[in-house]
Tab-separated table of C-alpha atoms in Angstrom:
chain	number	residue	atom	x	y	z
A	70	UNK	CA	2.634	-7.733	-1.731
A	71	UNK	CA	2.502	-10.263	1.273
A	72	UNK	CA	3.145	-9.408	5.043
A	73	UNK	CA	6.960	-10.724	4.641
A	74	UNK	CA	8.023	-8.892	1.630
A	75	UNK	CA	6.828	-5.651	3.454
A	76	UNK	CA	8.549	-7.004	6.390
A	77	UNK	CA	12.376	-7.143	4.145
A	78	UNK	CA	11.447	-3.751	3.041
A	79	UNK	CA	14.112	-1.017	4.535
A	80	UNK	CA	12.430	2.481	5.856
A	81	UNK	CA	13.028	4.298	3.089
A	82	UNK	CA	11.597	1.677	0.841
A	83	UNK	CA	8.548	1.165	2.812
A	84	UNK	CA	7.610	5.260	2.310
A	85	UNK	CA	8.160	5.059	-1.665
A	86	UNK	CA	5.601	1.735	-1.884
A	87	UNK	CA	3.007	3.468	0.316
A	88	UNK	CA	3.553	6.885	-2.297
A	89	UNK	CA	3.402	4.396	-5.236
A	90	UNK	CA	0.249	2.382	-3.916
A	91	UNK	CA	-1.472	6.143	-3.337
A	92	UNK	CA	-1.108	6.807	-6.517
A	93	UNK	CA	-1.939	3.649	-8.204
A	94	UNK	CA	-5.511	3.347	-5.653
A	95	UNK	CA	-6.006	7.154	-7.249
A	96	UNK	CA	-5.516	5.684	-10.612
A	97	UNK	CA	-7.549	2.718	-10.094
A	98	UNK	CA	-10.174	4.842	-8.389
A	99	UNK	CA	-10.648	7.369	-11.829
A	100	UNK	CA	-10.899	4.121	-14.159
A	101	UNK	CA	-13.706	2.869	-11.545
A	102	UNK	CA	-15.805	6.457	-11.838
A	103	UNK	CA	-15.080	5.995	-16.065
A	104	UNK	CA	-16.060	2.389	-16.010
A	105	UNK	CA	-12.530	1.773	-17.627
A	106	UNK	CA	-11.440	-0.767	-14.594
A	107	UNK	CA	-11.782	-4.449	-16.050
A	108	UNK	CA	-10.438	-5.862	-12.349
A	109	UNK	CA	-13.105	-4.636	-9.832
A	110	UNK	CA	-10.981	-6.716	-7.106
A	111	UNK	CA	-7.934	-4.740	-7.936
A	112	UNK	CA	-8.619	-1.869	-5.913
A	113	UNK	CA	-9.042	-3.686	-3.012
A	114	UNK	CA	-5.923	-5.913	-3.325
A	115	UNK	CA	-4.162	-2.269	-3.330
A	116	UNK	CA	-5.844	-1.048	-0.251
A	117	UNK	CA	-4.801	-4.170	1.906
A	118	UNK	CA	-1.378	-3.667	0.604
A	119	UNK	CA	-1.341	0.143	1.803
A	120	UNK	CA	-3.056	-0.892	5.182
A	121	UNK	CA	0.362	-3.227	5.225
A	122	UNK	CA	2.506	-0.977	4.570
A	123	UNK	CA	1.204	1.151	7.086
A	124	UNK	CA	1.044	-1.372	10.039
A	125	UNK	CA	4.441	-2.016	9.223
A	126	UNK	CA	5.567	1.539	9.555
A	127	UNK	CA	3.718	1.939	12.691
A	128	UNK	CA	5.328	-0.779	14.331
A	129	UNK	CA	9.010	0.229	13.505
A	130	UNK	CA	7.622	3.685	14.842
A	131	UNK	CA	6.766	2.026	17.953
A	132	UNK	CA	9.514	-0.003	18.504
A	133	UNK	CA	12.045	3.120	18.066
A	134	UNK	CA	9.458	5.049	20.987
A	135	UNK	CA	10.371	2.130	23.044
């Protein structure tokens, strides 16, 4: 998910991906330990998209402090 997509996302919205990203990095995390994961970069890709997700939050948090 790119910076803009997460950007046209509404509050609400924003909190379910970040749950549902959680619990797919958990997922991806258990095939990893059980050599199951055929994608090693997949992980990763999931990470940045919670660390956008997050920034994103942050900054609407921020702007409603303001």
């Amino acid at each position: 998910m790119r910076i803009h997509e997460v950007r046209e996302l509404g509050n609400d919205q924003l909190y379910e991906e970040l749950e549902k990203s959680g619990r797919e990095l958990m997922n991806l995390r258990f095939r990893a330990a059980t050599n199951q994961l055929t994608d090693t970069n997949e992980p990763k890709a999931v990470k940045k998209t919670i660390a956008r997700l997050q920034t994103v939050i942050h900054e609407r948090q921020a702007q409603e402090a303001s």
